[in-house]
Amino acid sequence: MNFASDNSYGAWPEIVAAIGAAAAGAVPSYGDDALTAKVRARVAETFERELAVFPVISGTAANALALATLVPPHGAIFCHGESHIAVDECGAPEFFTHGAKLVPLEGDDAKLVPETLERALAHFQKGFVHHVQPAALSITQSTELGTVYRPGEIAALSELAHAHGMKVHMDGARFANALAHLGCTPAESTWRAGVDAMSFGATKNGALGAEAVIFFNPADARDFEYRRKKAGHLLSKMRFVSAQLDAYLTGRRWLEHAARANRLAQTLAAGLSGVRGAGLAHPVEANAVFAYLPDATVARLRRRGAAFYDWLPSSDGRTLVRLVISFATPEEDVKRFLEVANDE
Amino acid sequence: MNFASDNSYGAWPEIVAAIGAAAAGAVPSYGDDALTAKVRARVAETFERELAVFPVISGTAANALALATLVPPHGAIFCHGESHIAVDECGAPEFFTHGAKLVPLEGDDAKLVPETLERALAHFQKGFVHHVQPAALSITQSTELGTVYRPGEIAALSELAHAHGMKVHMDGARFANALAHLGCTPAESTWRAGVDAMSFGATKNGALGAEAVIFFNPADARDFEYRRKKAGHLLSKMRFVSAQLDAYLTGRRWLEHAARANRLAQTLAAGLSGVRGAGLAHPVEANAVFAYLPDATVARLRRRGAAFYDWLPSSDGRTLVRLVISFATPEEDVKRFLEVANDE
Amino acid sequence: MNFASDNSYGAWPEIVAAIGAAAAGAVPSYGDDALTAKVRARVAETFERELAVFPVISGTAANALALATLVPPHGAIFCHGESHIAVDECGAPEFFTHGAKLVPLEGDDAKLVPETLERALAHFQKGFVHHVQPAALSITQSTELGTVYRPGEIAALSELAHAHGMKVHMDGARFANALAHLGCTPAESTWRAGVDAMSFGATKNGALGAEAVIFFNPADARDFEYRRKKAGHLLSKMRFVSAQLDAYLTGRRWLEHAARANRLAQTLAAGLSGVRGAGLAHPVEANAVFAYLPDATVARLRRRGAAFYDWLPSSDGRTLVRLVISFATPEEDVKRFLEVANDE
Amino acid sequence: MNFASDNSYGAWPEIVAAIGAAAAGAVPSYGDDALTAKVRARVAETFERELAVFPVISGTAANALALATLVPPHGAIFCHGESHIAVDECGAPEFFTHGAKLVPLEGDDAKLVPETLERALAHFQKGFVHHVQPAALSITQSTELGTVYRPGEIAALSELAHAHGMKVHMDGARFANALAHLGCTPAESTWRAGVDAMSFGATKNGALGAEAVIFFNPADARDFEYRRKKAGHLLSKMRFVSAQLDAYLTGRRWLEHAARANRLAQTLAAGLSGVRGAGLAHPVEANAVFAYLPDATVARLRRRGAAFYDWLPSSDGRTLVRLVISFATPEEDVKRFLEVANDE
């Protein structure tokens, strides 16, 4: 019963098979191989437009490299205070951008709204050399609290960001889960809604370690390739990252895995709603459930082998826990978790 | 006939199988899994001592992270002018160290000798705030020109470096090939010869992308873990890097693959010595052959499908080419290459 | 009628004279001169202890260099959200620390209290590699809103910071004004209250450009000298910065100038309290007055030649303005300002 | 008898007087004052063209900020191996450029020639992501060995640099001495010869601490202002740096002081040529004399109170010493130095 993170699980058999198929023979290294070219085409097709795409092996690298390409050292990056880039990357964006500043904003359910961004922007005087300069907005889709931005919500944020000369970045570590929830196309929820660049994640949804940094306007990619190399993220045997992304984007598997995880999250959420003393903390839209559980329930679940994180320390006899469903979480585990939760 | 680089080839079947075996089930992420613990033990056993070891996915990352951990921003890193860190990493060491300076030194066959280092050190005044301060010596084993340091040569360099308060780093991207040539133990050619930290490479010798940063004195590792995370090099599904290293270090396969590549390099070198107008540029000790070939021969080889790099532009009718043998280079390709080379 | 900033004014005649006196003859450069040695002794005497002190020429340099010396790239610096380092240095701390993170905290009157710091610290898990690690607390004395920390308040913050392994930095750009208000000794309001390092400002109180970075525990200064040099802040003709600091610290002039400025600020504040529709926004304890003034009053004052900054945009017919008194602000200007303010 | 450096001496009386004159009254801070505007006009007039100019307080800051503005983190800066930026700035260019690489080149008398640059450029493959990319050439005028580039020599280097898409930077810490030697206009030896940006030094020739970073094409200045602020080099009381530059550029004093220093250097060089066992190491064209002196002579000079640097350790009974003449070195000191040198 592992609900600690979607990255606690391994990889799809199809992705493992793709690794094996890519292992034979000699091909050009550092991404000049045919498989990497195929991935570029696949991503372009997926998003229905010409774009620049670069495989990397971690979400932190994807985010930090994308942001560093878009933002100067004297720039400000606006993001939610709970965002992965602000909280969980040990300052990677600051390192890669050579010291740009992340401006943490508040917002219900880890989502930003234009009003909050606008208020924050009022503190930055354009061209005033003492202030870092607004350069990018970064949103997470699905968010760190398991919620999902609608295309219209993204469009409203993008419009405001662009009006202030900022670029819009999407941390799409769980983009598949968001898309499965929305039921719209990749294009509709990204560049058609004003997103300029994104970290397109495959790892959490079943790759070994594969993410794609996408610039919807290829000109924005500028010196990305030098930054990736300089950061040790240009792999000599790139074929093995590309093989993962190629298998990942074959057919609709990536969306089906995400949809299944989302469904199990709904099942889990519904079940927990019925647990005495329990309650959901945020809307469950993707593959994560944030629930307040009685401390005794939390203890019992752990005793019976459930793994998950406390999101906040216990308060008033309840603890906010995070439960994440991966592409491979057994349905059985969800059932058993609910049984144990109800087994007072 | 691909002699472009050892990283043009894929991966061992055993390593692919290990990836597959690691793909199932849920385990702790970010390196807290059992397989990563096993790798730590294996590396310690391989080097016959307690040490600190951290898997990463590229040689550039391994080198840059190791050096950044050892060297302050105001430090100087002495290295050969042909070294990978100086020439082929687009300034990664400077990025990770926050601006330390690489001091390129000369030396026959890409090897350094203590006299050269001593002369260079004379230009740096200890404690003089205008000068960067000598902080590390970095040597490559086997070297970028296919030669190998003897343990005694390393010991002499280390002794001098330590006498000046410097740490000794080894770029071991092709450490297996060096070891196969030397026939000594991993310990003898590293920490017993004074090496403090190394990038232990597996990628070029048959992994997908797996290197281990080793600090022989665990205290030297200091803030390595934060640096790795901040650089996006701490993988969530670390098990897949560890699976590679575990399979790599099982038995003596890693040394046998390297020994085979070295032998083929000897065959190739011997064959080329007989080619009219050809000549070897450097001793062939590991898996790379640097040969002067007549321009007509070079052109004919490429016409017949051979891939390799020109190391220097053509001069006096000959070109210096680099030919690298990987763990998987077919013996047949070497024979054919020699036939074409002789086929005037 | 210039109330824009205390740095709008020039320099004391005594400091100008000291510059002139230092201009003749040849002395060792880069701080190895007798005058710089004398300054070191003067600062030690002022603070009644052995310490390490380094002259620099700007407050931003002093703050950023001090923090970079105390905080690793993966560190977090806690500070008030209104602090100069967070708002007005264009990301200098992030640049000098190579990407450490400033964590902006709230607090009335630009002052922090232990409870706020403690709540913020709860979000950072010690040794958890994904989180930047708490490394320093930075407080401003007097604050950016013209208020002053009592020694006991500083001690309470320091105690908490030290308990979490953090260093305490004080931005003392207006330290003289704080001290003049408190009436205590420099030692009492700094190291005796737990401050580890400070930016001791002289510029705003009448130097041309002279600040001293002080580490009360000399061991904390570590590689400061290399950082200062590397940042272009080690002056060849250091004597001219030291001459300023020497003159600044001669007798009690520095405190008298600050006390006079504070008194005029009190006069101004008292006068503005009587202006119809006006009100003070923060306690006036140092040399700055933050007042809400009717927009018509603001406009009239500007028309009559008063210079000052709007601190917040107009709201409900009033604007929050900042009025700063320098060592050289004519008393007459304060009177005239009040006359104009009252002249409806 | 201080010949250690031109920065061992203080400041012109006119510059001290200008400081005093600038000390009174309130003016806008951070460079928005009338005096700074006047300096901008003066510099433009001096160089006979529209340009962007920014005062800073140290040569290291001027060089590092100029280079960081011109060169990306993945760029290479070609310079002489003896240049100040390569040897004497503790890695400041690497810090400010966020890790760009300085490529040290050889050349007689600390001067570069196009052939050397061309050979070095051959090692960098344009657009090859593994190599740092040639981005700037930096030359020093007058050089660190007291020699001077002719405008035609600069033009030849600039032409080559521009042909490779590089910018040309001049470290003009001793530009006045070079100009006094050449007898040409500032324009002829800079932008008319292809120089794109320069560090225009006043400190060594008699200011307290004042340099101007000049971009001859204002568009090249791009984000310089943010970089200067972020580095703590934007002074609040900028008037005091501008006052120095204004006085420095009034009339022809700056050239006359430099010419006098050059003349004394000639006198010293001529005198030393007659000393038994002595010899000049480099042409004496500016204000520095590099002479081999018998060790006994060196010892006697130091005993009699002469201050100067050994440039190389003693070899074969002689030491290469550097003797620098400043704007204020007494003619008497030169005579006495020669007397002592001859006084066997």
Short mmCIF file of N, CA, C and O in Angstrom, two decimals, chain C residues 236-271:
data_model
loop_
_atom_site.label_atom_id
_atom_site.label_comp_id
_atom_site.label_asym_id
_atom_site.label_seq_id
_atom_site.Cartn_x
_atom_site.Cartn_y
_atom_site.Cartn_z
N SER C 236 41.84 49.24 -4.61
CA SER C 236 43.29 49.42 -4.58
C SER C 236 43.65 50.55 -3.62
O SER C 236 44.54 50.42 -2.81
N LYS C 237 42.95 51.65 -3.75
CA LYS C 237 43.22 52.77 -2.85
C LYS C 237 42.25 52.73 -1.67
O LYS C 237 41.50 53.68 -1.42
N MET C 238 42.34 51.65 -0.96
CA MET C 238 41.46 51.40 0.19
C MET C 238 41.55 52.54 1.20
O MET C 238 40.58 52.81 1.93
N ARG C 239 42.69 53.18 1.26
CA ARG C 239 42.86 54.28 2.23
C ARG C 239 41.70 55.28 2.18
O ARG C 239 41.37 55.88 3.20
N PHE C 240 41.11 55.44 0.99
CA PHE C 240 40.06 56.45 0.88
C PHE C 240 38.72 55.99 1.47
O PHE C 240 37.88 56.80 1.81
N VAL C 241 38.53 54.70 1.54
CA VAL C 241 37.34 54.20 2.26
C VAL C 241 37.63 54.23 3.76
O VAL C 241 36.79 54.64 4.57
N SER C 242 38.84 53.81 4.08
CA SER C 242 39.21 53.79 5.50
C SER C 242 39.24 55.19 6.09
O SER C 242 38.85 55.40 7.25
N ALA C 243 39.68 56.15 5.30
CA ALA C 243 39.70 57.54 5.79
C ALA C 243 38.29 57.97 6.19
O ALA C 243 38.09 58.64 7.21
N GLN C 244 37.31 57.57 5.40
CA GLN C 244 35.93 57.91 5.73
C GLN C 244 35.49 57.27 7.04
O GLN C 244 34.91 57.91 7.90
N LEU C 245 35.79 55.98 7.17
CA LEU C 245 35.35 55.27 8.37
C LEU C 245 36.08 55.77 9.60
O LEU C 245 35.52 55.84 10.70
N ASP C 246 37.35 56.14 9.40
CA ASP C 246 38.13 56.67 10.52
C ASP C 246 37.52 57.98 11.01
O ASP C 246 37.31 58.17 12.22
N ALA C 247 37.23 58.85 10.07
CA ALA C 247 36.62 60.13 10.47
C ALA C 247 35.22 59.89 11.04
O ALA C 247 34.81 60.55 12.01
N TYR C 248 34.52 58.97 10.47
CA TYR C 248 33.15 58.68 10.91
C TYR C 248 33.12 58.25 12.37
O TYR C 248 32.26 58.66 13.15
N LEU C 249 34.10 57.44 12.73
CA LEU C 249 34.10 56.87 14.08
C LEU C 249 34.90 57.69 15.09
O LEU C 249 35.12 57.27 16.22
N THR C 250 35.37 58.87 14.65
CA THR C 250 36.09 59.73 15.57
C THR C 250 35.10 60.40 16.51
O THR C 250 34.18 61.08 16.07
N GLY C 251 35.29 60.19 17.81
CA GLY C 251 34.39 60.80 18.79
C GLY C 251 32.99 60.26 18.64
O GLY C 251 32.77 59.12 18.25
N ARG C 252 32.01 61.11 18.95
CA ARG C 252 30.61 60.66 18.93
C ARG C 252 29.81 61.33 17.82
O ARG C 252 28.58 61.33 17.84
N ARG C 253 30.55 61.89 16.85
CA ARG C 253 29.86 62.60 15.77
C ARG C 253 28.83 61.73 15.06
O ARG C 253 27.76 62.19 14.69
N TRP C 254 29.20 60.47 14.85
CA TRP C 254 28.27 59.61 14.08
C TRP C 254 26.94 59.44 14.81
O TRP C 254 25.88 59.42 14.20
N LEU C 255 27.03 59.40 16.16
CA LEU C 255 25.81 59.24 16.94
C LEU C 255 25.05 60.57 17.05
O LEU C 255 23.82 60.60 17.05
N GLU C 256 25.82 61.66 17.10
CA GLU C 256 25.17 62.97 17.20
C GLU C 256 24.42 63.33 15.92
O GLU C 256 23.31 63.85 15.96
N HIS C 257 25.06 63.02 14.80
CA HIS C 257 24.36 63.28 13.53
C HIS C 257 23.07 62.47 13.45
O HIS C 257 22.03 62.96 13.01
N ALA C 258 23.15 61.22 13.88
CA ALA C 258 21.98 60.36 13.83
C ALA C 258 20.91 60.85 14.79
O ALA C 258 19.71 60.86 14.45
N ALA C 259 21.35 61.27 15.96
CA ALA C 259 20.39 61.75 16.97
C ALA C 259 19.67 63.00 16.46
O ALA C 259 18.45 63.14 16.63
N ARG C 260 20.42 63.86 15.82
CA ARG C 260 19.80 65.07 15.26
C ARG C 260 18.76 64.71 14.21
O ARG C 260 17.64 65.25 14.19
N ALA C 261 19.12 63.77 13.34
CA ALA C 261 18.17 63.36 12.30
C ALA C 261 16.91 62.76 12.94
O ALA C 261 15.78 63.05 12.53
N ASN C 262 17.14 61.93 13.96
CA ASN C 262 15.99 61.34 14.66
C ASN C 262 15.09 62.41 15.26
O ASN C 262 13.87 62.33 15.18
N ARG C 263 15.72 63.41 15.86
CA ARG C 263 14.93 64.49 16.48
C ARG C 263 14.09 65.23 15.45
O ARG C 263 12.92 65.51 15.66
N LEU C 264 14.71 65.51 14.31
CA LEU C 264 13.95 66.20 13.26
C LEU C 264 12.81 65.32 12.77
O LEU C 264 11.74 65.82 12.41
N ALA C 265 13.06 64.03 12.74
CA ALA C 265 11.98 63.12 12.32
C ALA C 265 10.83 63.19 13.31
O ALA C 265 9.65 63.18 12.93
N GLN C 266 11.18 63.29 14.60
CA GLN C 266 10.13 63.44 15.62
C GLN C 266 9.35 64.73 15.41
O GLN C 266 8.11 64.76 15.50
N THR C 267 10.08 65.79 15.15
CA THR C 267 9.43 67.07 14.89
C THR C 267 8.48 66.97 13.72
O THR C 267 7.33 67.43 13.76
N LEU C 268 8.97 66.35 12.67
CA LEU C 268 8.16 66.21 11.46
C LEU C 268 6.93 65.36 11.75
O LEU C 268 5.80 65.70 11.34
N ALA C 269 7.15 64.27 12.46
CA ALA C 269 6.04 63.38 12.77
C ALA C 269 4.99 64.09 13.62
O ALA C 269 3.78 64.00 13.35
N ALA C 270 5.48 64.77 14.63
CA ALA C 270 4.55 65.48 15.51
C ALA C 270 3.76 66.51 14.72
O ALA C 270 2.54 66.63 14.85
N GLY C 271 4.45 67.21 13.86
CA GLY C 271 3.78 68.24 13.05
C GLY C 271 2.75 67.62 12.13
O GLY C 271 1.63 68.13 11.99
#
